[in-house]
């Protein structure tokens, strides 16, 4: 009984000690866990952002005022968040601003409601300015929110024209809309770099947004134009307020193929017929659009019965502008019941309401997007062990023999000391385990094929650990020789057999240097820029699961901008430093690059009048060979020779073999004279990297989600199906050497330098070539 009393007393004393020490521990952790209000920082565009996309970070006006009062406007900032694996990432300011730090930089949030910390470094030291979280998923129409990958995102500079009500039901049900619309009421909420528009599907501009257009700075205008030229979509209404709109945005006038800004009075019958409306419209005024340029969407007449174009779509670089010759934000159109139907039909499938039937077809795989399948392709590594499977089988049989009959005969029969087995058994197990671990390591000498596909020799000495690194890469380079836009996307999966900590950098090779002009004054033609970031996040798009929180096992790594190389002309670059890779695992890294292409290299292709057939010669305008090249025009594809050398020409296009482009993408063949057979898409097939790449590059042309059963939201900006128009064709093929270099350096070895790891590299290139019509000789 005495022992029980002593034990109870000791337990009570221990509880009192723990309770008394608990407040002290909380007090010590309180400064690290203290969070500022979310209103202290503005993320993305007006609080809206996407996971896995570069997101602009700017301080709120109140926070900036408090910093200026402390004399910290010239401070250096560091932005910290978590990547898709839960590892802390520190981003440097990109780009470095010399003036007031309205926009600090760009980060890539790895999950919904990821933590965000902003640190400021001054002469007095380093302090945490903001410690908060990204907004969670919710109602974008009610404030800051994370926008899911499958939800279209539209930025409205002016009246949203009812687009924000698509999919929303009546007020009683309180059903959210299917489309996220970010309405801009202040110009300082717009990005200062084109990276800030990454993830935006369309930008709407109308007369209501003229005050915002007038307040935009030159950097903001260049960012919007650069995003448009490199794959963006702009929707513009030009009616009676055209003159005010173009005065507020002169860059818009330079993009449109309009020579004279004149207004005409139009008969509304064209809009009524286009939407099958029973509600009459009044006569309205609008800009006069050219009839022989762009893709005509709506044809009508003026009040003088002269044929006119009321809606058209113009290709600008790698993007396009949709123009409607009416101020749809005016009361006469706002009260018209079919205004939203008109916008839906003009814009296309972007504004179509999604149903739950499409999501049910992706249940056979763990991912729902083409990016998940490409990630599976890049994660296929060929590891060659030191010994074959037969040697391993012999070792396993030897282990069984040693711990069985031989151990029993030697210990019990010959030596007669059974207790000795307690020493011999663990000794044999340890020795064989060490042998098996050593033989499990792959060969340190990289394959010649891997070294050749990596595209060059190493720039430094490779350590034994870094020699085992493998990087499977998928690269796409798009070059527009009509408007001079260029962009690049590189995605690698870096595998390490042993635990390693590396520095990584992506950069354009010297093969891109001849494609860039020495100087250019076009709007949006800024210097070359690249941005390296961790690729992938938990969710249905990549097939991952949602992580609980921070991964404290790995140390934080940084994404920092490097200095501008004025001699090479590559512009701003970013490097990834201190990345830790676990043993026998991989890390997914991507890079986006933008540059200006030299339009002097453009060589027009001739089209037969009144047909989709091409004739004449085709010259390779690139300074490197094109392998397995094809020329795509409309729905026809011309199969080029296996190798087209740099600067050489194909004599006659009409003599080349032609195929239906959609049939080629879907592997459709004629079974007999009346039926065709289409090869079904297999999302679980990770063996054919080239076919997955072709589907990513032309998903809509192949039938989209109806054919693959997968969405195309993560890498949807790489789809150039909208450029298959009458006055342009696409030259597509592979390059023998990758156009972007991946250099890796092991930081734990001071003597190691940057090397180019081996692995499979698929480098695709697409060139937009102008097409002109001439009479036959």
XYZ file of C-alpha atoms in Angstrom:
777
model
C 0.000 0.000 0.000
C 2.914 2.303 0.766
C 4.405 1.755 -2.690
C 1.126 2.776 -4.352
C 0.988 5.971 -2.317
C 4.587 6.812 -3.249
C 3.874 6.181 -6.923
C 0.732 8.374 -6.848
C 2.627 11.180 -5.151
C 5.444 10.980 -7.695
C 2.956 11.047 -10.566
C 1.183 14.080 -9.110
C 4.507 15.884 -8.660
C 5.490 15.106 -12.252
C 2.136 16.425 -13.538
C 2.589 19.674 -11.622
C 6.062 20.106 -13.108
C 4.754 19.547 -16.651
C 1.822 21.904 -16.166
C 4.041 24.621 -14.766
C 6.509 24.307 -17.669
C 3.826 24.307 -20.398
C 3.177 28.067 -20.399
C 6.904 28.713 -20.680
C 7.162 26.509 -23.765
C 4.215 28.230 -25.383
C 5.711 31.609 -24.635
C 8.947 30.599 -26.345
C 7.133 29.413 -29.501
C 4.710 32.325 -29.644
C 6.875 34.656 -31.777
C 7.421 31.960 -34.411
C 3.744 31.042 -34.601
C 2.338 34.545 -34.497
C 0.602 35.279 -37.787
C -0.264 38.644 -39.265
C -3.619 39.376 -40.791
C -4.138 38.145 -44.367
C -4.968 41.738 -45.356
C -1.283 42.654 -44.910
C -0.370 41.021 -48.224
C -2.069 40.643 -51.614
C -1.365 37.408 -53.506
C -1.937 36.751 -57.186
C -4.358 39.039 -58.974
C -6.640 40.695 -56.450
C -6.278 37.729 -54.087
C -6.929 35.026 -56.695
C -4.257 32.450 -57.570
C -3.702 28.880 -58.731
C -1.688 26.194 -56.980
C 1.514 25.276 -58.801
C 1.619 28.501 -60.834
C 3.888 31.549 -60.374
C 1.959 33.918 -58.119
C 2.718 37.598 -57.599
C 3.251 38.766 -54.023
C 2.742 42.398 -53.077
C 2.372 44.154 -49.773
C -0.846 45.931 -48.901
C -0.906 49.711 -48.792
C -0.994 49.781 -44.998
C 1.995 47.443 -44.730
C 4.005 49.457 -47.251
C 3.249 52.684 -45.394
C 4.424 51.156 -42.122
C 7.647 49.972 -43.777
C 8.316 53.357 -45.354
C 7.969 54.999 -41.981
C 10.664 52.620 -40.698
C 12.908 53.441 -43.654
C 12.635 49.961 -45.096
C 11.554 50.689 -48.655
C 15.028 49.749 -49.917
C 15.225 46.512 -47.997
C 15.910 43.085 -49.440
C 13.017 40.658 -49.184
C 12.798 36.882 -49.092
C 9.533 35.048 -49.762
C 9.093 31.611 -48.222
C 6.407 28.966 -48.774
C 6.071 25.173 -49.202
C 6.353 23.239 -52.447
C 4.175 20.288 -53.450
C 6.218 17.913 -51.256
C 5.898 20.127 -48.184
C 9.524 21.331 -48.303
C 10.249 24.971 -47.534
C 11.270 27.102 -50.516
C 12.741 30.589 -50.318
C 12.217 32.864 -53.327
C 14.253 35.944 -54.010
C 12.661 39.098 -55.360
C 11.981 38.643 -59.077
C 12.709 40.974 -60.648
C 14.674 43.218 -58.334
C 12.825 46.519 -58.190
C 14.800 49.744 -57.867
C 11.736 51.822 -57.060
C 8.960 51.378 -54.527
C 8.473 47.642 -53.905
C 4.844 47.378 -55.054
C 5.396 43.840 -56.324
C 7.968 41.931 -54.280
C 8.348 38.826 -56.406
C 6.812 35.537 -57.468
C 6.371 32.283 -55.602
C 4.820 28.934 -56.528
C 2.463 27.694 -53.772
C 2.575 23.929 -53.450
C -0.870 23.407 -51.946
C -4.067 25.108 -50.987
C -3.681 27.522 -48.058
C 0.094 27.048 -48.084
C 2.001 29.131 -45.506
C 3.604 32.369 -46.691
C 6.351 34.220 -44.879
C 7.986 37.477 -45.984
C 11.322 38.376 -44.420
C 13.061 41.734 -44.664
C 16.808 42.159 -44.403
C 18.105 45.560 -43.363
C 21.264 46.893 -41.788
C 19.760 46.127 -38.386
C 19.201 42.464 -39.258
C 16.483 40.140 -40.546
C 12.889 40.340 -39.399
C 9.627 38.659 -40.370
C 7.324 41.244 -41.930
C 4.408 38.961 -42.836
C 3.581 35.446 -41.734
C 0.254 34.241 -43.058
C -1.269 31.706 -45.442
C -2.538 31.724 -48.987
C -6.319 31.910 -49.282
C -8.176 28.608 -49.259
C -10.550 27.440 -51.972
C -13.909 29.148 -51.734
C -16.082 31.577 -53.649
C -13.911 33.735 -55.932
C -16.795 36.186 -56.303
C -16.715 36.885 -52.568
C -13.036 37.690 -52.102
C -9.557 36.126 -52.157
C -9.647 32.451 -53.054
C -7.667 29.624 -54.583
C -8.974 28.833 -58.073
C -9.061 25.091 -58.909
C -7.283 23.868 -62.019
C -10.480 22.862 -63.804
C -12.245 26.193 -63.276
C -11.746 28.822 -66.021
C -10.161 32.012 -64.723
C -11.018 35.329 -66.373
C -9.585 38.728 -65.461
C -12.037 41.524 -66.271
C -10.726 45.040 -66.818
C -14.172 46.587 -66.817
C -17.654 45.061 -66.748
C -17.571 41.208 -66.632
C -20.605 41.244 -69.000
C -22.434 38.592 -66.997
C -19.706 35.981 -67.378
C -19.384 35.809 -63.590
C -22.956 34.420 -63.455
C -22.375 31.399 -65.712
C -23.415 28.290 -63.821
C -24.862 30.218 -60.877
C -28.439 29.460 -59.937
C -30.952 31.658 -58.161
C -30.240 33.484 -54.927
C -32.176 31.020 -52.749
C -29.909 28.068 -53.614
C -26.752 30.248 -53.322
C -24.956 28.180 -55.955
C -21.514 29.378 -56.971
C -20.642 30.161 -60.578
C -18.593 27.743 -62.660
C -16.201 30.459 -63.821
C -13.900 32.536 -61.630
C -13.898 36.199 -62.616
C -11.426 38.650 -61.123
C -12.742 42.160 -61.565
C -10.001 44.789 -61.570
C -10.991 48.134 -60.063
C -7.463 49.412 -59.388
C -4.492 49.213 -61.735
C -2.018 48.389 -58.963
C -3.624 44.942 -58.632
C -2.463 43.945 -62.121
C 0.874 42.074 -62.487
C 4.061 43.879 -63.456
C 5.487 40.780 -65.163
C 3.941 38.349 -67.639
C 4.523 35.569 -65.096
C 1.696 37.024 -63.058
C -0.822 36.020 -65.741
C 0.275 32.381 -65.680
C -2.892 30.383 -65.104
C -5.253 33.083 -66.430
C -7.395 31.794 -69.307
C -8.663 35.109 -70.682
C -8.526 38.860 -70.056
C -11.592 40.963 -70.873
C -11.294 44.664 -71.764
C -14.201 47.028 -72.407
C -15.096 50.692 -72.055
C -15.937 50.400 -68.361
C -12.283 49.629 -67.641
C -10.879 52.785 -69.280
C -9.888 54.335 -65.901
C -7.888 51.204 -65.094
C -6.236 51.218 -68.525
C -5.238 54.858 -68.085
C -3.665 54.127 -64.689
C -1.593 51.166 -65.916
C 2.162 51.702 -65.978
C 4.403 50.835 -68.895
C 5.613 47.683 -67.127
C 2.040 46.487 -66.623
C 1.136 47.110 -70.266
C 4.252 45.289 -71.466
C 3.452 42.386 -69.134
C -0.057 42.029 -70.570
C 1.140 42.261 -74.169
C 3.972 39.817 -73.520
C 1.531 37.326 -72.008
C -0.758 37.746 -75.022
C 2.019 37.232 -77.564
C 3.182 34.101 -75.764
C -0.135 32.278 -75.688
C -2.702 34.503 -73.954
C -6.289 35.265 -74.929
C -7.749 38.779 -74.940
C -11.451 39.612 -75.391
C -12.128 43.220 -76.416
C -15.318 45.135 -77.188
C -14.870 48.169 -79.427
C -18.051 50.160 -79.912
C -18.877 53.814 -79.479
C -16.152 54.234 -76.842
C -13.402 52.911 -79.131
C -11.543 56.210 -79.260
C -11.370 56.509 -75.462
C -10.344 52.865 -75.111
C -7.502 53.133 -77.632
C -6.281 56.392 -76.125
C -6.104 54.751 -72.717
C -4.427 51.628 -74.184
C -2.328 52.590 -77.234
C -0.720 49.165 -77.168
C -4.082 47.679 -78.155
C -4.213 49.714 -81.352
C -0.744 48.486 -82.334
C -1.875 44.875 -81.989
C -5.107 45.032 -83.984
C -4.961 44.985 -87.808
C -6.984 48.216 -87.987
C -5.605 51.004 -90.145
C -8.282 53.648 -89.586
C -10.308 53.910 -86.390
C -13.702 54.779 -87.813
C -17.155 53.990 -86.457
C -20.073 52.610 -88.435
C -23.750 52.080 -87.698
C -24.634 48.393 -87.746
C -27.855 46.519 -88.240
C -28.493 44.372 -85.114
C -30.042 41.573 -87.195
C -26.660 39.794 -87.307
C -26.508 39.508 -83.495
C -30.150 38.436 -83.333
C -29.613 35.702 -85.912
C -26.324 34.578 -84.383
C -27.985 33.985 -80.993
C -31.440 32.958 -82.309
C -32.885 35.787 -80.260
C -36.545 36.768 -80.222
C -35.790 40.093 -78.528
C -35.020 42.917 -80.980
C -31.986 45.158 -80.591
C -31.515 48.792 -81.528
C -29.017 50.057 -84.061
C -25.554 50.402 -82.526
C -22.169 51.792 -83.476
C -18.851 49.991 -83.628
C -15.396 49.951 -85.131
C -14.860 48.867 -88.710
C -12.928 45.593 -88.839
C -11.022 44.313 -91.898
C -12.700 41.521 -93.841
C -9.644 39.721 -95.206
C -7.702 39.245 -91.988
C -8.296 36.980 -89.041
C -11.078 34.460 -88.578
C -14.530 35.947 -89.043
C -16.937 34.964 -86.262
C -19.965 37.161 -86.983
C -20.835 38.659 -90.372
C -23.430 41.377 -90.741
C -24.285 44.603 -92.459
C -24.259 48.288 -91.791
C -27.400 50.365 -91.892
C -26.432 51.173 -95.499
C -26.633 47.460 -96.364
C -22.850 47.135 -96.763
C -21.388 43.820 -95.622
C -19.243 44.097 -92.517
C -17.490 42.025 -89.859
C -19.047 42.310 -86.398
C -16.858 39.762 -84.631
C -13.457 38.324 -85.461
C -10.527 36.489 -83.923
C -6.957 37.591 -84.708
C -3.824 35.595 -84.009
C -1.186 37.708 -82.252
C 2.068 35.794 -81.880
C 1.200 32.591 -80.047
C -2.025 34.046 -78.599
C -5.160 35.567 -80.050
C -7.551 38.510 -79.618
C -11.327 38.196 -79.943
C -12.973 41.480 -80.975
C -16.677 42.376 -81.009
C -17.693 45.663 -82.640
C -20.106 46.786 -79.921
C -19.974 48.162 -76.399
C -21.561 45.165 -74.709
C -21.339 46.945 -71.360
C -23.862 49.576 -72.464
C -27.389 49.433 -70.962
C -28.969 48.450 -74.278
C -26.915 45.227 -74.325
C -27.062 44.684 -70.565
C -30.850 44.487 -70.802
C -30.715 42.166 -73.826
C -31.381 38.578 -72.615
C -29.062 36.993 -75.200
C -25.944 39.026 -74.412
C -24.372 36.168 -72.475
C -25.215 33.672 -75.236
C -23.468 35.939 -77.725
C -20.304 36.023 -75.610
C -20.374 32.252 -75.065
C -20.586 31.487 -78.777
C -17.906 34.002 -79.691
C -15.392 32.894 -77.043
C -15.961 29.155 -77.548
C -15.558 26.175 -75.258
C -13.833 28.170 -72.504
C -17.209 29.420 -71.257
C -19.032 26.116 -71.623
C -20.566 24.829 -68.416
C -18.793 21.732 -67.128
C -20.773 18.670 -66.106
C -19.922 15.847 -63.750
C -19.951 13.260 -66.543
C -16.430 14.174 -67.674
C -14.913 13.604 -64.249
C -16.349 10.075 -64.043
C -14.357 8.895 -67.039
C -11.010 9.433 -65.298
C -11.664 6.901 -62.536
C -9.351 4.310 -64.105
C -6.243 6.330 -63.185
C -5.078 8.192 -60.110
C -4.663 11.431 -62.095
C -7.150 13.456 -64.116
C -4.858 15.606 -66.259
C -2.402 15.032 -69.100
C 0.296 16.523 -66.875
C -0.087 13.522 -64.577
C 0.561 11.152 -67.465
C 3.618 13.117 -68.583
C 4.892 13.031 -65.023
C 4.574 9.244 -65.115
C 6.525 9.194 -68.384
C 9.347 11.281 -66.947
C 9.561 9.089 -63.833
C 10.553 6.007 -65.877
C 14.280 5.602 -65.184
C 16.475 2.866 -66.594
C 18.830 1.834 -63.769
C 21.527 -0.685 -64.684
C 22.800 -2.693 -61.669
C 26.308 -4.027 -61.357
C 25.188 -7.657 -61.509
C 22.437 -9.429 -63.374
C 19.447 -11.111 -61.802
C 21.103 -14.540 -62.039
C 23.942 -13.419 -59.757
C 21.463 -12.062 -57.240
C 19.569 -15.367 -57.317
C 22.774 -17.286 -56.580
C 23.499 -14.965 -53.636
C 20.028 -15.527 -52.203
C 20.409 -19.324 -52.542
C 23.813 -19.099 -50.860
C 22.274 -17.169 -47.963
C 19.614 -19.845 -47.512
C 22.277 -22.547 -47.584
C 24.511 -20.766 -45.063
C 21.787 -20.184 -42.479
C 20.326 -23.675 -43.048
C 22.240 -26.910 -43.662
C 25.784 -25.507 -43.557
C 25.231 -23.614 -40.320
C 23.642 -26.679 -38.745
C 26.401 -29.091 -39.878
C 29.335 -26.866 -38.951
C 28.052 -25.576 -35.614
C 26.306 -28.645 -34.292
C 27.995 -31.639 -35.929
C 31.588 -30.614 -36.656
C 32.323 -28.065 -33.901
C 29.702 -29.242 -31.438
C 29.019 -25.732 -30.104
C 25.364 -24.839 -30.701
C 25.685 -21.533 -28.825
C 28.148 -20.338 -31.476
C 25.192 -19.970 -33.877
C 24.194 -16.785 -32.069
C 27.407 -15.241 -33.470
C 27.704 -16.838 -36.907
C 24.099 -16.210 -37.990
C 24.062 -12.377 -37.536
C 27.620 -12.180 -38.886
C 26.668 -13.926 -42.138
C 23.490 -11.838 -42.443
C 25.429 -8.583 -42.011
C 28.131 -9.525 -44.512
C 25.656 -10.600 -47.183
C 23.518 -7.513 -46.569
C 26.534 -5.268 -47.106
C 27.331 -7.129 -50.306
C 23.760 -6.805 -51.597
C 23.637 -3.087 -50.797
C 26.872 -2.491 -52.681
C 25.728 -4.408 -55.719
C 22.362 -2.595 -55.739
C 24.071 0.653 -56.785
C 23.931 1.296 -60.553
C 26.998 1.743 -62.685
C 28.798 5.025 -62.139
C 29.697 5.325 -65.828
C 26.815 6.900 -67.752
C 25.653 5.323 -70.951
C 26.932 6.825 -74.152
C 23.352 7.159 -75.348
C 22.365 9.005 -72.194
C 25.346 11.340 -72.459
C 24.577 12.025 -76.100
C 20.902 12.691 -75.415
C 21.805 15.030 -72.566
C 23.238 17.324 -75.175
C 26.826 18.076 -74.321
C 29.812 17.406 -72.142
C 29.976 18.131 -68.466
C 31.242 21.509 -67.386
C 32.926 20.182 -64.261
C 34.233 17.074 -62.575
C 31.518 14.650 -61.534
C 31.612 13.124 -58.074
C 30.579 9.470 -57.604
C 27.195 10.581 -56.268
C 26.452 13.129 -58.972
C 27.568 10.647 -61.647
C 24.538 8.544 -60.705
C 22.086 11.398 -61.281
C 19.560 10.908 -64.081
C 17.270 13.540 -65.548
C 14.465 12.709 -67.962
C 13.386 15.891 -69.719
C 10.527 17.171 -71.865
C 11.212 20.453 -73.647
C 9.050 22.563 -75.955
C 10.276 25.645 -77.808
C 7.749 27.766 -79.718
C 8.985 30.356 -82.206
C 6.647 32.751 -83.995
C 8.219 34.207 -87.123
C 5.202 36.434 -87.870
C 5.045 38.631 -84.766
C 8.422 37.770 -83.225
C 7.320 35.957 -80.056
C 9.219 33.073 -78.517
C 8.787 30.935 -75.442
C 10.232 27.771 -73.972
C 9.074 25.220 -71.441
C 11.331 22.574 -69.912
C 10.267 19.900 -67.434
C 12.671 17.421 -65.872
C 12.437 14.642 -63.333
C 15.773 14.455 -61.521
C 16.544 11.044 -59.975
C 19.236 10.300 -57.413
C 20.301 6.887 -56.199
C 22.001 8.245 -53.083
C 20.889 11.173 -50.922
C 22.247 14.338 -52.460
C 21.995 18.099 -52.134
C 22.399 19.933 -55.434
C 22.276 23.303 -57.137
C 20.292 23.333 -60.369
C 20.038 25.817 -63.194
C 18.180 25.887 -66.512
C 19.439 28.058 -69.316
C 19.028 28.534 -73.043
C 21.753 27.036 -75.198
C 23.711 29.047 -77.712
C 21.465 27.571 -80.422
C 18.785 30.093 -79.437
C 21.105 33.092 -79.763
C 20.781 33.424 -83.580
C 16.984 33.465 -83.241
C 16.941 36.659 -81.168
C 17.225 40.075 -82.829
C 19.787 42.527 -81.562
C 17.143 45.098 -80.675
C 13.383 45.324 -80.839
C 10.958 48.064 -79.983
C 7.739 46.073 -80.160
C 5.380 46.279 -77.185
C 5.877 43.338 -74.909
C 9.241 42.380 -76.408
C 11.142 42.486 -73.146
C 14.492 40.871 -72.493
C 14.776 37.134 -72.217
C 13.648 35.787 -68.867
C 13.550 32.368 -67.304
C 11.892 31.140 -64.145
C 12.747 27.812 -62.501
C 10.255 26.359 -60.043
C 9.208 23.027 -58.484
C 6.669 21.259 -60.684
C 3.708 19.333 -59.323
C 1.407 19.491 -56.344
C -0.909 17.121 -54.475
C -4.278 16.665 -56.088
C -6.167 14.863 -58.813
C -4.232 16.621 -61.594
C -0.978 14.815 -60.755
C -2.448 11.895 -58.845
C -0.954 12.874 -55.484
C -2.523 13.031 -52.051
C -2.897 16.102 -49.905
C -0.021 16.430 -47.451
C -0.660 17.179 -43.804
C 1.814 20.062 -43.597
C 5.485 20.916 -43.635
C 8.106 18.293 -44.404
C 10.675 18.855 -41.667
C 13.033 16.111 -42.855
C 14.566 18.104 -45.726
C 16.212 21.465 -45.404
C 14.853 24.506 -47.207
C 16.131 25.341 -50.675
C 16.024 28.632 -52.571
C 14.958 29.934 -55.975
C 17.011 33.047 -56.635
C 17.385 35.249 -59.726
C 20.854 35.473 -61.207
C 22.492 38.473 -62.826
C 21.709 39.584 -66.349
C 24.238 38.403 -68.912
C 24.463 41.398 -71.211
C 26.957 39.794 -73.595
C 24.933 36.692 -74.352
C 21.620 38.557 -74.190
C 19.768 35.910 -72.250
C 18.227 38.349 -69.740
C 17.163 37.427 -66.207
C 17.602 33.826 -65.057
C 16.755 31.997 -61.881
C 18.662 29.213 -60.158
C 17.559 26.596 -57.696
C 20.061 26.174 -54.853
C 20.299 23.649 -52.036
C 17.735 21.122 -53.289
C 17.761 17.886 -51.283
C 16.775 14.636 -53.003
C 16.049 11.558 -50.927
C 17.752 8.255 -51.828
C 16.172 6.359 -54.729
C 13.664 9.127 -55.407
C 13.113 11.924 -57.898
C 12.251 15.615 -57.849
C 10.196 17.359 -60.518
C 11.523 20.732 -61.708
C 10.245 22.967 -64.515
C 11.385 26.172 -66.201
C 9.625 28.761 -68.339
C 11.524 31.058 -70.677
C 10.441 33.930 -72.903
C 12.432 35.644 -75.635
C 11.973 37.684 -78.782
C 12.299 35.911 -82.127
C 13.877 37.404 -85.210
C 11.151 37.857 -87.844
C 13.746 38.331 -90.598
C 14.078 34.548 -90.717
C 10.444 34.164 -91.784
C 9.947 32.396 -95.119
C 6.372 32.356 -96.357
C 4.657 29.209 -97.576
C 2.394 29.437 -100.621
C -1.194 28.182 -100.515
C -3.266 27.188 -103.503
C -6.199 29.606 -103.915
C -9.521 28.258 -102.704
C -8.079 25.136 -101.071
C -6.175 23.908 -98.002
C -3.302 22.534 -100.083
C 0.191 24.028 -100.029
C 2.661 24.225 -102.859
C 6.188 25.419 -103.487
C 9.308 24.966 -101.375
C 9.750 25.003 -97.603
C 12.985 26.308 -96.097
C 14.089 25.304 -92.601
C 14.473 28.745 -90.956
C 16.190 27.387 -87.839
C 19.962 27.180 -87.291
C 19.734 23.467 -86.422
C 18.383 20.306 -87.988
C 14.781 19.186 -87.550
C 14.164 15.467 -87.034
C 10.872 13.699 -87.822
C 9.438 16.997 -88.955
C 5.880 17.675 -90.099
C 4.193 20.740 -91.564
C 0.694 21.301 -90.158
C -1.801 23.458 -92.010
C -5.435 23.421 -91.009
C -6.432 19.793 -90.690
C -3.684 18.527 -92.996
C -0.190 17.420 -92.083
C 2.698 17.088 -94.544
C 5.285 14.449 -93.616
C 8.757 15.911 -94.147
C 11.957 13.894 -94.632
C 13.440 12.253 -91.550
C 16.055 14.997 -91.245
C 15.774 18.524 -92.600
C 19.191 20.202 -92.208
C 19.493 23.784 -91.036
C 18.859 26.235 -93.876
C 17.975 23.510 -96.379
C 14.695 23.365 -98.249
C 12.117 20.794 -99.266
C 11.724 21.174 -103.019
C 7.976 20.720 -103.491
C 5.357 20.383 -100.755
C 2.729 19.003 -103.113
C 4.878 15.898 -103.611
C 5.028 15.076 -99.914
C 2.786 12.540 -98.266
C -0.293 14.127 -96.711
C -2.476 12.924 -93.840
C -5.475 14.086 -91.894
C -4.006 15.786 -88.835
C -6.719 14.665 -86.436
C -6.455 11.106 -87.743
C -2.710 11.217 -87.124
C -3.185 12.373 -83.529
C -5.823 9.730 -82.763
C -4.074 6.992 -84.817
C -7.212 6.594 -86.908
C -7.028 4.260 -89.907
C -9.432 3.108 -92.561
C -10.646 -0.423 -91.885
C -12.482 -0.643 -95.212
C -14.140 1.705 -97.673
C -16.876 2.794 -95.259
C -15.482 2.511 -91.701
C -12.487 3.762 -89.771
C -10.820 2.516 -86.597
C -9.463 4.887 -83.939
C -6.802 3.766 -81.475
C -8.156 4.500 -77.976
C -6.101 6.619 -75.615
C -4.543 4.778 -72.680
C -3.837 7.064 -69.704
C -1.834 4.301 -68.009
C 0.657 4.020 -70.904
C 3.962 5.636 -69.915
C 6.133 4.099 -72.649
C 5.561 6.481 -75.572
C 6.810 9.926 -74.554
C 6.495 11.370 -78.055
C 2.804 10.565 -78.371
C 2.008 12.018 -74.944
C 3.922 15.146 -75.959
C 1.957 15.466 -79.214
C -1.293 15.184 -77.291
C -0.182 17.935 -74.895
C 0.745 20.190 -77.807
C -2.531 19.657 -79.755
C -5.081 18.332 -77.300
C -8.081 20.252 -78.634
C -7.313 19.331 -82.237
C -7.443 15.632 -81.270
C -10.874 15.912 -79.682
C -9.829 17.052 -76.227
C -11.244 15.364 -73.185
C -13.734 13.404 -75.251
C -10.834 11.418 -76.735
C -8.307 11.132 -73.908
C -10.697 11.194 -70.947
C -8.185 13.536 -69.259
C -8.238 17.256 -68.692
C -5.604 19.641 -69.992
C -5.491 22.408 -67.409
C -1.965 22.321 -65.964
C -0.165 22.628 -69.318
C -3.092 23.885 -71.377
C -1.168 26.977 -72.507
C 1.117 24.716 -74.578
C -1.810 23.740 -76.821
C -1.562 25.661 -80.101
C -4.669 24.228 -81.751
C -6.043 27.777 -82.088
C -3.159 28.664 -84.412
C -4.314 26.259 -87.131
C -5.770 29.142 -89.132
C -5.790 30.148 -92.765
C -2.766 32.461 -92.850
C -0.390 30.394 -90.674
C 1.097 26.920 -90.601
C 3.195 25.122 -87.993
C 6.526 23.446 -88.601
C 7.016 20.869 -85.846
C 9.745 18.341 -85.141
C 12.468 17.229 -82.761
C 15.924 18.671 -82.267
C 18.985 16.494 -81.944
C 20.370 18.614 -79.131
C 18.096 20.070 -76.440
C 17.653 23.827 -76.665
C 17.745 24.239 -72.878
C 20.644 23.074 -70.736
C 20.149 21.473 -67.363
C 23.227 21.854 -65.168
C 23.454 20.182 -61.760
C 26.123 20.629 -59.092
C 26.523 18.660 -55.867
C 26.898 21.121 -53.021
C 28.259 18.610 -50.476
C 31.385 18.152 -52.603
C 33.444 21.334 -52.911
C 35.501 19.943 -55.779
C 32.469 19.036 -57.884
C 31.387 21.337 -60.696
C 28.256 21.684 -62.774
C 27.499 18.654 -64.901
C 24.760 17.679 -67.328
C 23.213 14.463 -66.000
C 22.346 11.647 -68.328
C 18.830 10.616 -69.159
C 16.232 10.658 -71.902
C 15.525 14.082 -73.433
C 12.612 14.844 -75.738
C 13.139 18.282 -77.261
C 10.239 19.481 -79.423
C 10.197 22.665 -81.485
C 7.300 24.414 -83.209
C 7.736 27.267 -85.671
C 4.858 29.483 -86.809
C 5.369 30.206 -90.527
C 3.252 32.707 -92.506
C 1.100 31.450 -95.397
C 0.209 33.599 -98.396
C -2.021 32.961 -101.383
C -0.917 33.510 -104.987
C -2.260 32.604 -108.366
C -0.957 29.526 -110.101
C 1.558 30.149 -112.859
